[in-house]
Tab-separated table of C-alpha atoms and ligand atoms in Angstrom:
chain	number	residue	atom	x	y	z
V	1	MET	CA	-96.656	-40.554	277.614
V	2	GLN	CA	-95.227	-37.032	277.752
V	3	SER	CA	-97.861	-34.418	276.937
V	4	THR	CA	-95.419	-32.725	274.530
V	5	LEU	CA	-95.276	-35.904	272.469
V	6	LEU	CA	-99.051	-36.326	272.645
V	7	SER	CA	-99.504	-32.901	271.079
V	8	LYS	CA	-97.445	-33.959	268.043
V	9	LEU	CA	-98.463	-36.237	265.204
V	10	HIS	CA	-98.974	-39.964	265.468
V	11	VAL	CA	-97.879	-41.663	262.268
V	12	GLY	CA	-98.316	-45.393	261.635
V	13	ILE	CA	-96.295	-47.101	258.924
V	14	ILE	CA	-97.048	-50.427	257.251
V	15	MET	CA	-93.516	-51.245	256.152
V	16	ASP	CA	-94.260	-53.343	253.099
V	17	GLY	CA	-92.302	-54.513	250.061
V	18	ASN	CA	-89.088	-55.952	251.542
V	19	GLY	CA	-89.583	-59.210	249.658
V	20	ARG	CA	-90.274	-57.583	246.294
V	21	TRP	CA	-87.350	-55.185	246.776
V	22	ALA	CA	-85.023	-58.160	247.307
V	23	THR	CA	-86.441	-60.314	244.515
V	24	ALA	CA	-86.016	-57.473	242.025
V	25	ARG	CA	-82.312	-57.428	242.903
V	26	GLY	CA	-81.749	-61.174	242.866
V	27	LEU	CA	-81.409	-61.202	246.653
V	28	THR	CA	-83.129	-63.412	249.231
V	29	ARG	CA	-86.252	-62.179	250.991
V	30	LEU	CA	-84.290	-62.112	254.236
V	31	GLU	CA	-81.776	-59.735	252.669
V	32	GLY	CA	-84.764	-57.546	251.903
V	33	HIS	CA	-85.745	-57.589	255.567
V	34	HIS	CA	-82.163	-56.645	256.512
V	35	ALA	CA	-82.358	-53.680	254.144
V	36	GLY	CA	-85.686	-52.831	255.782
V	37	VAL	CA	-83.905	-52.392	259.120
V	38	GLU	CA	-81.734	-49.682	257.559
V	39	ALA	CA	-84.893	-47.869	256.503
V	40	ILE	CA	-86.213	-48.130	260.068
V	41	ARG	CA	-83.037	-46.410	261.314
V	42	ARG	CA	-83.415	-43.581	258.799
V	43	ILE	CA	-87.056	-42.963	259.586
V	44	ILE	CA	-86.618	-42.998	263.366
V	45	GLU	CA	-83.901	-40.391	262.984
V	46	ALA	CA	-86.006	-38.223	260.669
V	47	ALA	CA	-89.360	-38.481	262.455
V	48	PRO	CA	-88.825	-36.025	265.360
V	49	HIS	CA	-87.657	-33.354	262.876
V	50	GLN	CA	-90.890	-33.712	260.905
V	51	GLY	CA	-93.372	-33.046	263.718
V	52	ILE	CA	-93.906	-36.678	264.661
V	53	GLY	CA	-94.291	-37.444	268.378
V	54	THR	CA	-95.460	-41.038	268.085
V	55	LEU	CA	-94.378	-43.483	265.409
V	56	THR	CA	-95.937	-46.938	265.192
V	57	LEU	CA	-94.138	-49.360	262.875
V	58	TYR	CA	-95.776	-52.598	261.728
V	59	ALA	CA	-92.953	-55.142	261.859
V	60	PHE	CA	-94.733	-58.512	262.082
V	61	SER	CA	-98.437	-59.207	261.893
V	62	SER	CA	-100.170	-62.099	263.618
V	63	ASP	CA	-100.950	-63.385	260.126
V	64	ASN	CA	-97.254	-63.338	259.200
V	65	TRP	CA	-96.868	-66.624	261.142
V	66	ARG	CA	-98.313	-68.158	257.963
V	67	ARG	CA	-95.042	-67.541	256.132
V	68	PRO	CA	-92.417	-70.267	255.649
V	69	THR	CA	-90.715	-71.274	258.895
V	70	ALA	CA	-87.305	-70.136	257.691
V	71	GLU	CA	-88.536	-66.627	256.877
V	72	VAL	CA	-90.328	-66.336	260.223
V	73	ALA	CA	-87.227	-67.536	262.082
V	74	GLY	CA	-85.080	-65.068	260.145
V	75	LEU	CA	-87.421	-62.202	260.990
V	76	MET	CA	-87.449	-63.122	264.684
V	77	THR	CA	-83.644	-63.242	264.762
V	78	LEU	CA	-83.523	-59.885	263.022
V	79	LEU	CA	-85.901	-58.343	265.560
V	80	ARG	CA	-83.900	-59.683	268.487
V	81	ARG	CA	-80.661	-58.359	267.008
V	82	TYR	CA	-82.267	-55.043	266.251
V	83	LEU	CA	-83.298	-54.611	269.877
V	84	ALA	CA	-79.894	-55.692	271.165
V	85	ASN	CA	-77.931	-53.465	268.784
V	86	GLU	CA	-80.160	-50.422	268.699
V	87	VAL	CA	-81.334	-49.906	272.257
V	88	GLU	CA	-78.358	-47.840	273.332
V	89	MET	CA	-78.682	-45.533	270.341
V	90	LEU	CA	-82.421	-45.200	270.939
V	91	ALA	CA	-81.904	-44.291	274.591
V	92	ARG	CA	-79.187	-41.794	273.679
V	93	ASN	CA	-81.519	-40.077	271.223
V	94	GLY	CA	-84.480	-39.838	273.574
V	95	VAL	CA	-86.529	-42.506	271.821
V	96	ARG	CA	-88.932	-44.352	274.101
V	97	LEU	CA	-89.561	-47.797	272.688
V	98	SER	CA	-92.593	-49.922	273.364
V	99	VAL	CA	-93.797	-53.037	271.636
V	100	ILE	CA	-97.449	-53.763	270.948
V	101	GLY	CA	-98.882	-57.180	270.156
V	102	ARG	CA	-98.742	-60.620	271.741
V	103	ARG	CA	-95.570	-61.734	273.475
V	104	ASP	CA	-96.499	-65.261	274.466
V	105	ARG	CA	-95.778	-66.794	271.033
V	106	LEU	CA	-92.378	-65.159	270.503
V	107	PRO	CA	-89.256	-67.324	270.467
V	108	ASP	CA	-87.081	-67.632	273.556
V	109	GLY	CA	-85.237	-64.468	274.376
V	110	LEU	CA	-87.271	-62.040	272.282
V	111	ALA	CA	-89.859	-61.171	274.928
V	112	GLN	CA	-87.015	-60.612	277.428
V	113	ALA	CA	-85.154	-58.439	274.925
V	114	ILE	CA	-88.317	-56.391	274.421
V	115	ALA	CA	-88.828	-55.886	278.161
V	116	ALA	CA	-85.179	-54.877	278.593
V	117	ALA	CA	-85.346	-52.407	275.688
V	118	GLU	CA	-88.547	-50.875	277.033
V	119	ALA	CA	-86.999	-50.449	280.483
V	120	GLU	CA	-83.783	-48.989	279.110
V	121	THR	CA	-85.549	-46.405	276.947
V	122	ALA	CA	-88.389	-45.550	279.347
V	123	GLY	CA	-87.107	-42.007	279.945
V	124	GLY	CA	-87.178	-40.978	276.264
V	125	GLU	CA	-88.955	-37.715	275.528
V	126	THR	CA	-88.102	-37.063	271.869
V	127	LEU	CA	-90.083	-39.800	270.161
V	128	ALA	CA	-92.491	-42.513	271.299
V	129	LEU	CA	-91.596	-45.436	269.050
V	130	ARG	CA	-94.052	-48.308	269.060
V	131	ILE	CA	-93.156	-51.473	267.183
V	132	ALA	CA	-95.981	-53.872	266.376
V	133	ILE	CA	-94.846	-57.503	266.634
V	134	ASP	CA	-97.263	-60.465	266.473
V	135	TYR	CA	-99.864	-57.726	266.224
V	136	SER	CA	-103.482	-57.939	265.107
V	137	ALA	CA	-105.783	-54.960	265.567
V	138	ARG	CA	-108.826	-57.222	265.560
V	139	ASP	CA	-107.327	-59.343	268.342
V	140	ALA	CA	-106.518	-56.200	270.347
V	141	ILE	CA	-110.147	-55.054	270.023
V	142	LEU	CA	-111.500	-58.516	270.776
V	143	HIS	CA	-109.435	-58.843	273.954
V	144	ALA	CA	-110.451	-55.395	275.113
V	145	ALA	CA	-114.101	-56.370	274.609
V	146	ILE	CA	-113.649	-59.630	276.494
V	147	SER	CA	-111.992	-57.901	279.421
V	148	LEU	CA	-114.918	-55.479	279.646
V	149	SER	CA	-117.703	-58.016	279.342
V	150	GLY	CA	-120.267	-57.501	282.088
V	151	ILE	CA	-119.374	-53.823	282.411
V	152	SER	CA	-122.203	-51.731	280.997
V	153	HIS	CA	-120.754	-48.215	281.282
V	154	ALA	CA	-117.311	-47.979	279.741
V	155	THR	CA	-116.352	-44.839	277.851
V	156	ARG	CA	-114.438	-44.884	274.598
V	157	THR	CA	-111.412	-43.728	276.565
V	158	ASP	CA	-111.654	-46.728	278.910
V	159	PHE	CA	-111.962	-49.017	275.925
V	160	ALA	CA	-109.149	-47.331	274.007
V	161	ARG	CA	-106.808	-47.817	276.969
V	162	LEU	CA	-107.505	-51.532	276.798
V	163	VAL	CA	-107.175	-51.723	273.005
V	164	THR	CA	-103.959	-49.736	272.813
V	165	GLY	CA	-102.319	-50.603	276.127
V	166	GLU	CA	-101.559	-46.886	276.525
V	167	PRO	CA	-102.640	-44.908	279.600
V	168	GLN	CA	-103.140	-41.915	277.306
V	169	PRO	CA	-104.163	-43.345	273.931
V	170	ARG	CA	-103.433	-41.229	270.895
V	171	ASP	CA	-105.408	-41.506	267.659
V	172	VAL	CA	-103.367	-42.115	264.517
V	173	ASP	CA	-103.168	-39.022	262.300
V	174	LEU	CA	-101.554	-40.588	259.258
V	175	VAL	CA	-101.091	-44.154	258.051
V	176	ILE	CA	-98.388	-44.668	255.424
V	177	ARG	CA	-98.124	-47.909	253.460
V	178	THR	CA	-95.238	-48.596	251.139
V	179	SER	CA	-94.973	-50.937	248.121
V	180	GLY	CA	-98.136	-49.838	246.335
V	181	GLU	CA	-100.570	-52.017	248.277
V	182	GLN	CA	-103.657	-50.146	249.399
V	183	ARG	CA	-104.983	-52.017	252.401
V	184	LEU	CA	-104.646	-51.959	256.174
V	185	SER	CA	-103.845	-55.647	256.810
V	186	ASP	CA	-105.222	-55.544	260.382
V	187	PHE	CA	-103.120	-52.547	261.509
V	188	LEU	CA	-104.394	-50.077	264.163
V	189	LEU	CA	-108.048	-50.362	263.126
V	190	TRP	CA	-109.439	-48.657	266.234
V	191	GLU	CA	-106.853	-45.884	266.428
V	192	SER	CA	-107.097	-45.041	262.717
V	193	ALA	CA	-110.822	-44.243	262.685
V	194	TYR	CA	-110.059	-40.749	261.307
V	195	ALA	CA	-106.519	-41.293	260.060
V	196	GLU	CA	-105.469	-39.885	256.711
V	197	LEU	CA	-104.055	-42.560	254.406
V	198	HIS	CA	-100.963	-42.252	252.233
V	199	PHE	CA	-99.920	-44.974	249.827
V	200	THR	CA	-96.620	-44.907	247.996
V	201	GLU	CA	-95.133	-47.193	245.352
V	202	ARG	CA	-91.737	-47.052	247.083
V	203	ASN	CA	-90.719	-50.362	248.639
V	204	TRP	CA	-89.851	-50.089	252.314
V	205	PRO	CA	-86.044	-50.598	251.973
V	206	ASP	CA	-85.943	-47.534	249.680
V	207	PHE	CA	-88.140	-45.334	251.868
V	208	ASP	CA	-86.212	-42.341	253.239
V	209	ALA	CA	-86.599	-39.003	255.034
V	210	GLN	CA	-87.596	-37.307	251.783
V	211	ASP	CA	-90.401	-39.844	251.219
V	212	LEU	CA	-91.565	-39.232	254.776
V	213	ALA	CA	-91.580	-35.487	254.100
V	214	VAL	CA	-93.667	-36.050	250.954
V	215	ALA	CA	-96.192	-38.098	252.948
V	216	LEU	CA	-96.410	-35.404	255.638
V	217	ALA	CA	-96.744	-32.622	253.073
V	218	SER	CA	-99.691	-34.519	251.590
V	219	PHE	CA	-101.132	-34.948	255.091
V	220	HIS	CA	-100.873	-31.213	255.801
V	221	ARG	CA	-102.785	-30.428	252.609
V	222	ARG	CA	-105.758	-32.548	253.691
V	223	GLN	CA	-108.787	-30.981	255.246
V	224	ARG	CA	-109.651	-33.010	258.317
V	225	ARG	CA	-113.234	-32.655	259.447
V	226	PHE	CA	-113.956	-35.406	261.978
V	227	GLY	CA	-117.561	-35.489	260.847
V	228	GLY	CA	-118.055	-31.740	261.297
V	229	LEU	CA	-117.952	-28.999	258.726
V	230	THR	CA	-115.225	-26.647	259.865
V	231	PRO	CA	-111.750	-27.480	258.656
V	232	HIS	CA	-110.304	-26.933	262.096
V	233	ALA	CA	-112.872	-28.908	264.055
V	234	LEU	CA	-111.305	-30.205	267.217
V	235	GLU	CA	-110.122	-33.739	266.966
V	236	PRO	CA	-112.495	-35.944	268.946
V	237	ALA	CA	-110.732	-37.466	271.907
V	238	PHE	CA	-111.243	-41.127	272.589
V	239	GLY	CA	-113.698	-40.050	275.312
V	240	SER	CA	-117.373	-40.042	274.461
G	1	IPE	C1	-92.869	-56.371	254.776
G	1	IPE	O1	-92.354	-56.843	253.578
G	1	IPE	C2	-92.222	-57.003	255.972
G	1	IPE	C3	-93.074	-57.969	256.676
G	1	IPE	C4	-94.329	-58.224	256.409
G	1	IPE	C5	-92.456	-58.719	257.753
G	1	IPE	P1	-92.898	-58.162	252.909
G	1	IPE	O2	-92.113	-59.315	253.418
G	1	IPE	O3	-94.378	-58.289	253.100
G	1	IPE	O4	-92.563	-57.891	251.394
G	1	IPE	P2	-93.435	-58.265	250.128
G	1	IPE	O5	-94.807	-57.721	250.348
G	1	IPE	O6	-93.438	-59.771	250.026
G	1	IPE	O7	-92.724	-57.612	248.991
G	2	IPE	C1	-98.489	-56.279	256.527
G	2	IPE	O1	-97.817	-56.671	255.379
G	2	IPE	C2	-97.679	-56.622	257.738
G	2	IPE	C3	-96.425	-55.897	257.902
G	2	IPE	C4	-95.967	-54.952	257.136
G	2	IPE	C5	-95.649	-56.278	259.045
G	2	IPE	P1	-98.148	-58.049	254.638
G	2	IPE	O2	-97.260	-58.086	253.479
G	2	IPE	O3	-98.063	-59.177	255.598
G	2	IPE	O4	-99.679	-57.839	254.246
G	2	IPE	P2	-100.550	-58.517	253.112
G	2	IPE	O5	-100.486	-60.000	253.336
G	2	IPE	O6	-99.941	-58.140	251.804
G	2	IPE	O7	-101.920	-57.942	253.286
G	3	MG	MG1	-95.973	-57.680	252.024
């Protein structure tokens, strides 16, 4: 990852409330997910102007497979279309896309679409966009632990590389969750050890650049301490 992006904020967003947004309007849940894609477009465009270098969006959790087959299929189709339709625009705007999570359970074509989108946007230097699909933070930590078993001297940095899949892992500064729910739902548990949390009642399809600015303004008013006492204590790297 470019060092310029690493020096900017890492924001994670739990994009919640598509279903409730749709139901309140007499629409289908899938129409809510479609409206959610519009919000994704808005936020990707706004993020680099608001000091964000890395943006991780929670699109589909490993527990979301529990939803009705038709909703899951609709979401997978939406994700595939999103990648196909958006990749050119992302590349043009310097967005480097990567997908975190398992790929072996995705329907035919989606894993290939992900790989193609990652390759096509690999040169992006304006925003590192990470989309979490079939993602579980606990699984990511578990698999990192399994791959290290028998090794007695791994640093936090070594471990974080395995958990995050990033050569230069970046802690999350701010987690935003929409729709009024106040939980993490297995999102970036390792990386968010010292993240600030921002919860908003806004459902994801309504979330816009102004809402993002409000979340960041709240973040900038927080006093981060990282266990120390000085307000400007250096952020602990993953290294121990
Ligand atoms: C978030 O919206 C999108 C996904 C989890 C895929 P929801 O679908 O969870 O919407 P609500 O929570 O039912 O309103
Ligand atoms: C978390 O939302 C997952 C995503 C936003 C992709 P959920 O709606 O699935 O979470 P819970 O079930 O309310 O905790
Ligand atoms: Mg939800």
